[in-house]
Amino acid sequence: METPGLKSNVTMDEITALAKRRGFIFQSSEIYGGIGGFYDYGPLGAILKRNVKDAWWRENVELRDDVVGFDSSIIMHPLTWKASGHIDQFHDQMIDCKVCKHRFRSDHLKDATQCPDCGSKNSFTEPRNFNLMLKTFVGPMEDTASEAYLRPETAQGIFVNFKNVFQSARKKPPFGIAQIGKSFRNEITPGNFTYRLREFEQAELEYFVPDDGKDMDAFREWVDRRKKWYSDYGVKSDRLRFYELTQAERPHYAKAGIDVEYLFPWGWGELESIAHRGTYDLDAHMELSKKDLRFFDEASKTHYTPLLIESSAGMDRTTLTMLIDAFEREISVDPNGKQTERIVLRFHPKIAPVQVAVFSLARNKPELVERARAIESGLRPSYRTQYDEGNIGQLYRRQDEIGTPICLTVDYETLDDRAVTVRERDTMRQERIEIDRLDTYLRDRLRG
Ligand code: ATP
């Protein structure tokens, strides 16, 4: 859906090209022509994605005494997926255009009578159900009894372990279990770069609360926390919305649901879903496994099934969002009237892959190179740093394009005044800072 007056300032082609040029994201197995729905993270992308995951983990696990971390296996007993409903219901409807042979998800078509690619009228096949789970075999036999699934979400690993976790962690509701891990969906139409993948990572928080009338408060608190998280990491508020699902849009068992959406270059797209799922998930596993997963409350000596508030965020989509949201193109005019363009990624300093770049002004002056390298290695244990040398204009341009907030240059004066030129990405202000004061200066700006 279009939002009047609000447009992304970058195209997906520009993002894809920048991601490849600077080593954020590459097409998987590119030398063999690629494979649809799979991507690899390059040197900078791997750090960016790790920083996004760490930021999520820090906020939702490390800083909370009511949430514990978890890490479950990707392949689980196939009955897990029977109980969760994925075997019977995790379908999308697939439809083909008989003229151009392109395939679509029927719920993604704006007009069910006309092919969006070739324009043919009434050329679609009947919709067919298509299960999105990827299958594999466990053990040496490739028969039905050995069939297993690559998990399409991480949450079920938490539900089947619910009792193990609350007993071993000695927790009682309200408390949460969080994990970040790979999920797999055989999407009919992967696309929009890393937005819709067949292999991706999810960060899921399952927060269990007692049925004491305060469950909707807990739901709203989690929505507020997630809002704050996006805002803390600088995602532009006019490009983010929290869409409240109507009863008809929610699954029948869900009491409330919010989709967190970002305004991507092609329109609004889901980043995360936050849902009040009641007792649906634990009930389903108790029914099929015949195991009691209820919580035993010592105080009242009663068993009860806690209600569940779930937040499920895609880490690849969030990383892509950070990349798009940070993108800015600036045109400046020098005193001679010459226009220059710079592309800047304004990453939040906490997630920027490189926080401090250290340059030697000249490549062939050993005293400058040695000094710059010594400064860089001294800062390395505390900050994400990178050493580079050469033409200063090119060095700044390269660091702007990868979103480095601070650049330090060692020049001839450094040898006399023991100071470096510090340039900030956002203000482009330059100042001399003594080497002994660097750590304090950087801590103020980067650790925040
Ligand atoms: P969509 O409607 O876009 O297919 P969904 O509603 O099926 O998404 P959920 O099952 O709610 O997604 O999964 C939670 C989150 O996992 C999503 O908000 C998204 O960030 C991420 N996610 C889901 N499917 C994919 C995918 N194919 N590629 C990348 N991330 C995904």
Coordinates of C-alpha atoms and ligand atoms in Angstrom, one line a residue:
M1 CA 0.0 0.0 0.0
E2 CA 1.4 3.4 -1.0
T3 CA 1.8 6.2 1.6
P4 CA 1.3 9.6 0.0
G5 CA 4.3 11.8 0.3
L6 CA 6.6 9.2 1.7
K7 CA 9.1 7.5 -0.6
S8 CA 12.1 5.4 0.0
N9 CA 15.3 7.4 -1.0
V10 CA 16.9 4.4 -2.6
T11 CA 16.0 1.7 -5.1
M12 CA 16.6 -2.0 -4.5
D13 CA 19.0 -2.1 -7.4
E14 CA 21.1 0.5 -5.7
I15 CA 21.1 -1.4 -2.4
T16 CA 21.9 -4.7 -4.1
A17 CA 24.8 -3.1 -6.0
L18 CA 26.2 -1.4 -2.9
A19 CA 25.8 -4.6 -0.9
K20 CA 27.9 -6.5 -3.4
R21 CA 30.4 -3.7 -4.1
R22 CA 31.3 -3.2 -0.4
G23 CA 30.9 -6.8 0.8
F24 CA 27.7 -6.8 2.7
I25 CA 25.6 -9.4 0.9
F26 CA 26.3 -11.7 -2.1
Q27 CA 24.1 -14.1 -4.0
S28 CA 24.6 -17.6 -2.8
S29 CA 26.7 -19.9 -5.1
E30 CA 27.0 -17.0 -7.6
I31 CA 29.6 -18.8 -9.7
Y32 CA 27.0 -21.5 -10.5
G33 CA 24.3 -18.9 -11.4
G34 CA 23.0 -18.5 -7.9
I35 CA 20.1 -20.3 -6.2
G36 CA 16.7 -18.6 -5.6
G37 CA 16.1 -17.4 -2.1
F38 CA 19.6 -17.9 -0.6
Y39 CA 22.2 -15.3 0.1
D40 CA 25.6 -15.1 1.8
Y41 CA 26.8 -12.3 4.0
G42 CA 30.2 -10.9 3.1
P43 CA 32.8 -9.5 5.6
L44 CA 30.8 -6.4 6.4
G45 CA 27.4 -8.0 6.2
A46 CA 28.4 -10.8 8.6
I47 CA 29.4 -8.2 11.2
L48 CA 26.3 -6.0 10.5
K49 CA 23.9 -9.0 10.9
R50 CA 25.8 -10.2 14.1
N51 CA 25.5 -6.7 15.5
V52 CA 21.8 -6.6 14.8
K53 CA 21.3 -10.0 16.5
D54 CA 23.5 -9.0 19.4
A55 CA 21.5 -5.8 19.9
W56 CA 18.3 -7.9 20.0
W57 CA 19.8 -10.4 22.4
R58 CA 21.3 -7.7 24.7
E59 CA 17.9 -6.0 25.0
N60 CA 15.7 -9.0 25.2
V61 CA 17.8 -11.5 27.2
E62 CA 20.9 -10.0 28.8
L63 CA 19.3 -6.9 30.2
R64 CA 16.2 -8.8 31.6
D65 CA 16.0 -11.0 34.6
D66 CA 12.7 -12.4 33.4
V67 CA 14.0 -13.9 30.1
V68 CA 16.4 -16.8 29.5
G69 CA 18.2 -17.7 26.4
F70 CA 17.8 -20.9 24.4
D71 CA 19.2 -22.7 21.4
S72 CA 17.2 -25.6 20.0
S73 CA 18.0 -27.9 17.1
I74 CA 16.9 -27.2 13.6
I75 CA 15.6 -30.7 13.0
M76 CA 13.0 -31.9 15.5
H77 CA 10.8 -34.9 15.9
P78 CA 8.3 -34.8 12.9
L79 CA 5.4 -35.0 15.3
T80 CA 6.3 -31.5 16.5
W81 CA 5.1 -30.2 13.1
K82 CA 1.9 -32.3 13.3
A83 CA 1.0 -30.7 16.7
S84 CA 1.9 -27.2 15.6
G85 CA -0.3 -27.5 12.5
H86 CA 2.5 -26.9 10.1
I87 CA 2.1 -30.3 8.3
D88 CA -1.6 -29.8 7.8
Q89 CA -1.9 -26.0 7.4
F90 CA 1.4 -24.4 6.5
H91 CA 0.4 -23.9 2.9
D92 CA 0.5 -21.0 0.5
Q93 CA -1.6 -21.0 -2.6
M94 CA 0.4 -21.3 -5.8
I95 CA -0.8 -20.1 -9.1
D96 CA 0.9 -20.1 -12.6
C97 CA 0.3 -17.9 -15.6
K98 CA -0.2 -20.3 -18.5
V99 CA 1.2 -17.7 -21.0
C100 CA 4.5 -16.5 -19.5
K101 CA 4.8 -19.5 -17.1
H102 CA 5.6 -17.3 -14.1
R103 CA 4.6 -18.4 -10.7
F104 CA 2.9 -16.4 -8.0
R105 CA 1.4 -16.6 -4.5
S106 CA -2.2 -16.1 -5.1
D107 CA -2.7 -13.9 -2.0
H108 CA 0.1 -11.6 -3.3
L109 CA -1.8 -10.8 -6.6
K110 CA -3.5 -7.4 -6.7
D111 CA -5.8 -8.6 -9.6
A112 CA -6.7 -12.3 -9.7
T113 CA -7.7 -12.0 -13.4
Q114 CA -4.6 -10.5 -14.9
C115 CA -0.9 -11.6 -14.9
P116 CA 1.2 -8.8 -13.4
D117 CA 4.3 -9.9 -15.5
C118 CA 2.9 -10.4 -19.0
G119 CA -0.5 -8.7 -18.7
S120 CA -2.5 -11.7 -20.0
K121 CA -6.1 -11.8 -18.9
N122 CA -7.6 -14.9 -17.3
S123 CA -4.4 -16.9 -17.9
F124 CA -4.0 -18.3 -14.4
T125 CA -4.1 -22.0 -13.4
E126 CA -6.4 -23.0 -10.5
P127 CA -4.6 -22.2 -7.2
R128 CA -2.9 -25.2 -5.6
N129 CA -1.8 -25.7 -2.0
F130 CA 1.9 -25.9 -1.5
N131 CA 3.5 -26.8 1.8
L132 CA 6.4 -24.5 2.7
M133 CA 8.4 -26.9 4.8
L134 CA 11.7 -28.2 3.4
K135 CA 12.2 -31.9 3.9
T136 CA 15.2 -34.1 4.5
F137 CA 16.0 -37.6 5.7
V138 CA 17.4 -38.6 9.0
G139 CA 19.6 -41.7 8.9
P140 CA 20.7 -43.9 5.9
M141 CA 17.3 -44.7 4.5
E142 CA 15.4 -42.3 2.2
D143 CA 11.9 -43.6 3.0
T144 CA 8.8 -42.0 4.6
A145 CA 9.7 -43.2 8.0
S146 CA 13.0 -41.3 7.9
E147 CA 11.5 -38.1 6.7
A148 CA 12.1 -35.0 8.7
Y149 CA 11.7 -31.2 8.3
L150 CA 14.0 -28.3 8.5
R151 CA 12.1 -26.1 11.0
P152 CA 10.1 -23.3 9.4
E153 CA 10.2 -21.3 12.7
T154 CA 12.3 -21.5 15.9
A155 CA 9.4 -21.2 18.3
Q156 CA 8.4 -24.9 18.5
G157 CA 11.8 -25.8 20.0
I158 CA 10.9 -23.5 22.8
F159 CA 7.4 -24.9 23.3
V160 CA 8.4 -28.6 23.4
N161 CA 11.1 -27.6 26.0
F162 CA 8.9 -25.4 28.0
K163 CA 8.9 -27.6 31.1
N164 CA 12.7 -28.3 30.9
V165 CA 13.4 -24.6 30.8
F166 CA 11.1 -23.4 33.6
Q167 CA 12.2 -26.2 35.9
S168 CA 15.9 -25.9 35.3
A169 CA 15.9 -22.1 35.3
R170 CA 13.7 -22.0 38.4
K171 CA 11.4 -19.4 36.8
K172 CA 7.7 -18.9 37.1
P173 CA 5.4 -16.9 34.8
P174 CA 5.7 -14.1 33.9
F175 CA 8.9 -15.2 32.2
G176 CA 10.3 -15.5 28.7
I177 CA 12.4 -17.8 26.6
A178 CA 14.3 -16.3 23.7
Q179 CA 16.3 -17.7 20.8
I180 CA 17.9 -16.7 17.6
G181 CA 18.3 -19.3 14.9
K182 CA 17.9 -20.4 11.3
S183 CA 14.5 -21.2 9.8
F184 CA 13.7 -22.6 6.4
R185 CA 10.7 -22.0 4.2
N186 CA 10.3 -23.2 0.6
E187 CA 8.8 -19.9 -0.4
I188 CA 7.0 -20.0 -3.8
T189 CA 8.3 -16.6 -4.8
P190 CA 11.4 -15.6 -2.9
G191 CA 12.5 -12.1 -3.7
N192 CA 13.2 -8.5 -3.0
F193 CA 16.8 -9.4 -2.2
T194 CA 17.0 -10.7 1.4
Y195 CA 13.4 -9.8 2.3
R196 CA 11.9 -13.2 1.3
L197 CA 14.4 -16.0 1.7
R198 CA 14.2 -19.8 1.8
E199 CA 16.8 -19.9 4.6
F200 CA 16.7 -17.1 7.1
E201 CA 17.2 -16.3 10.8
Q202 CA 14.5 -15.4 13.3
A203 CA 14.8 -13.9 16.7
E204 CA 11.9 -15.2 18.8
L205 CA 10.7 -14.3 22.2
E206 CA 8.1 -16.4 23.9
Y207 CA 6.8 -14.7 27.0
F208 CA 4.6 -16.7 29.3
V209 CA 2.2 -15.0 31.6
P210 CA -0.4 -16.2 34.2
D211 CA -4.1 -15.8 33.2
D212 CA -4.6 -13.1 35.8
G213 CA -6.3 -10.4 33.7
K214 CA -3.0 -8.6 33.1
D215 CA -2.1 -10.5 29.9
M216 CA -3.1 -7.6 27.6
D217 CA -0.9 -5.3 29.6
A218 CA 2.0 -7.6 29.1
F219 CA 1.2 -7.7 25.3
R220 CA 1.2 -3.9 25.1
E221 CA 4.4 -3.6 27.2
W222 CA 6.2 -5.9 24.7
V223 CA 4.9 -3.8 21.8
D224 CA 6.3 -0.7 23.5
R225 CA 9.6 -2.4 24.2
R226 CA 9.9 -3.4 20.6
K227 CA 9.0 0.1 19.4
K228 CA 11.7 1.5 21.6
W229 CA 14.3 -1.0 20.3
Y230 CA 13.8 0.1 16.7
S231 CA 13.9 3.8 17.7
D232 CA 17.0 3.3 19.9
Y233 CA 18.8 1.9 16.8
G234 CA 17.8 4.9 14.8
V235 CA 15.1 3.3 12.4
K236 CA 13.2 6.3 11.0
S237 CA 9.9 6.5 12.8
D238 CA 8.0 7.6 9.7
R239 CA 9.1 4.5 7.9
L240 CA 8.0 2.2 10.6
R241 CA 4.4 1.3 11.6
F242 CA 2.8 -1.0 14.0
Y243 CA -0.3 -2.4 12.2
E244 CA -2.9 -3.8 14.5
L245 CA -4.5 -6.9 13.0
T246 CA -8.3 -7.1 13.0
Q247 CA -10.0 -10.2 14.4
A248 CA -10.6 -11.5 10.9
E249 CA -6.8 -11.1 10.1
R250 CA -5.7 -12.9 13.2
P251 CA -5.6 -16.7 13.7
H252 CA -8.8 -17.8 15.5
Y253 CA -6.9 -18.5 18.8
A254 CA -5.0 -15.2 18.9
K255 CA -6.4 -12.5 21.2
A256 CA -4.3 -9.7 19.7
G257 CA -1.7 -9.2 17.0
I258 CA 0.5 -6.5 15.7
D259 CA 2.6 -6.6 12.5
V260 CA 5.7 -4.3 12.7
E261 CA 6.1 -3.0 9.1
Y262 CA 8.8 -1.0 7.4
L263 CA 8.4 1.1 4.3
F264 CA 10.7 -0.7 1.8
P265 CA 11.4 0.7 -1.7
W266 CA 8.5 -1.5 -3.0
G267 CA 6.1 -0.6 -0.2
W268 CA 5.2 -1.7 3.3
G269 CA 6.6 -5.1 4.4
E270 CA 6.5 -7.1 7.6
L271 CA 9.6 -7.1 9.8
E272 CA 8.2 -8.7 12.9
S273 CA 4.9 -10.1 14.3
I274 CA 3.8 -9.7 17.9
A275 CA 0.9 -11.9 19.0
H276 CA -1.1 -12.9 22.0
R277 CA -1.4 -16.6 21.3
G278 CA -3.3 -17.7 24.4
T279 CA -2.6 -21.3 25.4
Y280 CA -2.8 -22.6 21.8
D281 CA 0.8 -23.8 21.4
L282 CA 1.3 -25.6 24.7
D283 CA -2.2 -27.1 24.5
A284 CA -1.4 -28.5 21.1
H285 CA 1.8 -30.2 22.3
M286 CA 0.2 -31.5 25.4
E287 CA -2.6 -33.1 23.4
L288 CA -0.4 -34.9 20.9
S289 CA 2.5 -35.8 23.2
K290 CA 0.3 -36.7 26.2
K291 CA 2.9 -34.9 28.4
D292 CA 1.8 -32.4 31.0
L293 CA 3.5 -29.1 30.2
R294 CA 1.5 -27.1 32.7
F295 CA 3.2 -24.9 35.2
F296 CA 2.8 -26.0 38.9
D297 CA 2.3 -23.0 41.1
E298 CA 3.7 -23.8 44.6
A299 CA 1.8 -21.0 46.3
S300 CA -1.7 -22.1 45.2
K301 CA -0.7 -25.8 44.7
T302 CA -2.4 -25.7 41.3
H303 CA -1.4 -26.6 37.7
Y304 CA -2.1 -24.1 35.0
T305 CA -1.2 -23.4 31.3
P306 CA 0.3 -20.0 31.0
L307 CA -0.8 -17.6 28.2
L308 CA 1.8 -16.7 25.6
I309 CA 2.9 -13.4 24.2
E310 CA 5.2 -13.9 21.1
S311 CA 7.5 -11.6 19.3
S312 CA 9.0 -13.0 16.2
A313 CA 11.4 -10.8 14.2
G314 CA 13.3 -11.7 11.0
M315 CA 17.0 -10.9 11.5
D316 CA 17.7 -10.8 7.7
R317 CA 14.8 -8.5 7.1
T318 CA 15.9 -6.3 10.1
T319 CA 19.5 -6.2 8.7
L320 CA 18.1 -5.3 5.3
T321 CA 16.0 -2.6 7.0
M322 CA 19.1 -1.2 8.7
L323 CA 20.9 -1.0 5.4
I324 CA 18.0 0.7 3.5
D325 CA 17.2 3.0 6.4
A326 CA 20.8 4.1 6.8
F327 CA 21.2 5.0 3.1
E328 CA 21.5 8.6 2.2
R329 CA 22.7 10.4 -0.9
E330 CA 24.2 13.8 -0.4
I331 CA 24.9 16.3 -3.1
S332 CA 27.4 19.1 -2.2
V333 CA 28.7 22.0 -4.3
D334 CA 32.3 23.1 -3.9
P335 CA 33.4 26.7 -4.1
N336 CA 34.0 26.3 -7.8
G337 CA 30.4 25.2 -8.4
K338 CA 31.4 21.6 -9.0
Q339 CA 28.7 19.1 -7.7
T340 CA 29.8 16.0 -5.9
E341 CA 27.7 13.2 -4.6
R342 CA 28.5 11.1 -1.6
I343 CA 26.6 8.0 -0.5
V344 CA 26.5 7.6 3.3
L345 CA 25.2 4.8 5.4
R346 CA 24.2 6.4 8.6
F347 CA 24.3 3.3 10.8
H348 CA 23.8 3.7 14.5
P349 CA 27.4 3.5 15.9
K350 CA 26.5 0.3 17.9
I351 CA 25.6 -1.6 14.8
A352 CA 28.1 0.0 12.3
P353 CA 30.4 -2.8 11.0
V354 CA 33.4 -0.5 11.3
Q355 CA 33.3 2.1 14.1
V356 CA 36.6 3.7 13.7
A357 CA 38.8 3.9 10.5
V358 CA 42.4 4.8 11.0
F359 CA 44.3 6.2 8.0
S360 CA 47.9 6.9 7.2
L361 CA 47.9 10.0 5.0
A362 CA 50.8 8.5 2.9
R363 CA 51.4 4.9 1.9
N364 CA 55.1 5.3 1.4
K365 CA 56.1 7.0 4.7
P366 CA 57.0 4.3 7.2
E367 CA 56.8 6.6 10.2
L368 CA 53.2 7.5 9.4
V369 CA 52.2 4.0 8.5
E370 CA 53.7 2.6 11.7
R371 CA 52.1 5.2 13.9
A372 CA 48.7 4.7 12.3
R373 CA 48.9 0.9 12.6
A374 CA 49.9 1.2 16.2
I375 CA 46.9 3.5 16.9
E376 CA 44.6 1.1 15.1
S377 CA 45.8 -2.0 17.0
G378 CA 45.6 -0.1 20.3
L379 CA 41.9 0.7 19.6
R380 CA 41.0 -2.7 18.2
P381 CA 40.2 -4.5 21.5
S382 CA 37.6 -1.7 22.4
Y383 CA 36.1 -0.8 19.0
R384 CA 35.5 -2.3 15.6
T385 CA 38.4 -0.7 13.6
Q386 CA 39.9 -0.8 10.2
Y387 CA 43.3 0.4 8.9
D388 CA 43.6 2.0 5.5
E389 CA 46.0 4.3 3.6
G390 CA 46.2 6.4 0.5
N391 CA 44.2 9.2 -1.0
I392 CA 42.2 10.9 1.8
G393 CA 39.2 11.8 -0.4
Q394 CA 38.9 8.2 -1.5
L395 CA 39.4 6.8 2.0
Y396 CA 36.6 9.0 3.4
R397 CA 34.3 8.1 0.5
R398 CA 34.8 4.4 1.1
Q399 CA 34.2 4.7 4.8
D400 CA 31.1 6.8 4.2
E401 CA 29.7 4.1 2.0
I402 CA 30.1 1.4 4.6
G403 CA 28.7 3.6 7.4
T404 CA 31.8 4.2 9.6
P405 CA 31.0 7.0 12.1
I406 CA 34.5 8.1 12.8
C407 CA 37.7 8.4 10.8
L408 CA 41.2 9.3 12.2
T409 CA 44.1 10.4 10.1
V410 CA 47.7 10.2 11.0
D411 CA 49.6 13.0 9.1
Y412 CA 52.9 14.7 9.3
E413 CA 51.8 16.9 12.1
T414 CA 51.1 13.8 14.2
L415 CA 54.8 13.2 14.5
D416 CA 55.2 16.6 16.2
D417 CA 51.9 17.2 18.1
R418 CA 50.9 13.6 19.0
A419 CA 47.4 14.3 17.7
V420 CA 45.3 13.0 14.8
T421 CA 42.7 14.6 12.6
V422 CA 39.3 13.2 13.6
R423 CA 36.4 13.5 11.1
E424 CA 32.8 12.6 12.0
R425 CA 30.6 11.0 9.4
D426 CA 27.4 12.9 10.2
T427 CA 28.7 16.4 10.7
M428 CA 31.8 16.1 8.5
R429 CA 33.4 18.2 11.2
Q430 CA 37.2 17.8 11.5
E431 CA 39.2 18.5 14.7
R432 CA 42.6 17.6 16.2
I433 CA 42.5 15.2 19.1
E434 CA 45.5 14.2 21.1
I435 CA 46.2 10.4 20.9
D436 CA 46.1 10.2 24.7
R437 CA 42.5 11.6 24.7
L438 CA 41.3 9.4 21.8
D439 CA 39.7 6.6 24.0
T440 CA 37.6 9.1 26.0
Y441 CA 36.6 10.9 22.8
L442 CA 35.5 7.7 21.1
R443 CA 33.8 6.2 24.2
D444 CA 31.6 9.3 24.4
R445 CA 30.6 9.0 20.8
L446 CA 30.4 5.3 20.1
R447 CA 29.5 3.4 23.3
G448 CA 26.6 5.9 24.1
Ligands
ATP1 P1 5.2 -13.2 5.3 O1 3.7 -12.8 5.5 O2 6.1 -12.0 4.9 O3 5.4 -14.4 4.6 P2 4.9 -14.4 7.9 O4 3.7 -13.7 8.4 O5 4.7 -15.8 7.3 O6 5.7 -13.5 6.8 P3 6.0 -15.1 10.4 O7 5.6 -16.5 10.3 O8 5.1 -14.2 11.3 O9 6.1 -14.4 9.0 O10 7.5 -15.0 10.8 C1 8.0 -14.0 11.7 C2 9.1 -13.2 11.0 O11 10.1 -14.0 10.4 C3 8.6 -12.3 9.9 O12 8.0 -11.1 10.4 C4 9.8 -12.1 9.1 O13 10.6 -11.0 9.6 C5 10.6 -13.4 9.2 N1 10.3 -14.2 8.0 C6 9.3 -15.0 7.7 N2 9.4 -15.6 6.5 C7 10.6 -15.1 6.0 C8 11.3 -15.3 4.8 N3 10.8 -16.2 3.9 N4 12.4 -14.7 4.6 C9 12.9 -13.8 5.5 N5 12.3 -13.6 6.7 C10 11.2 -14.2 7.0

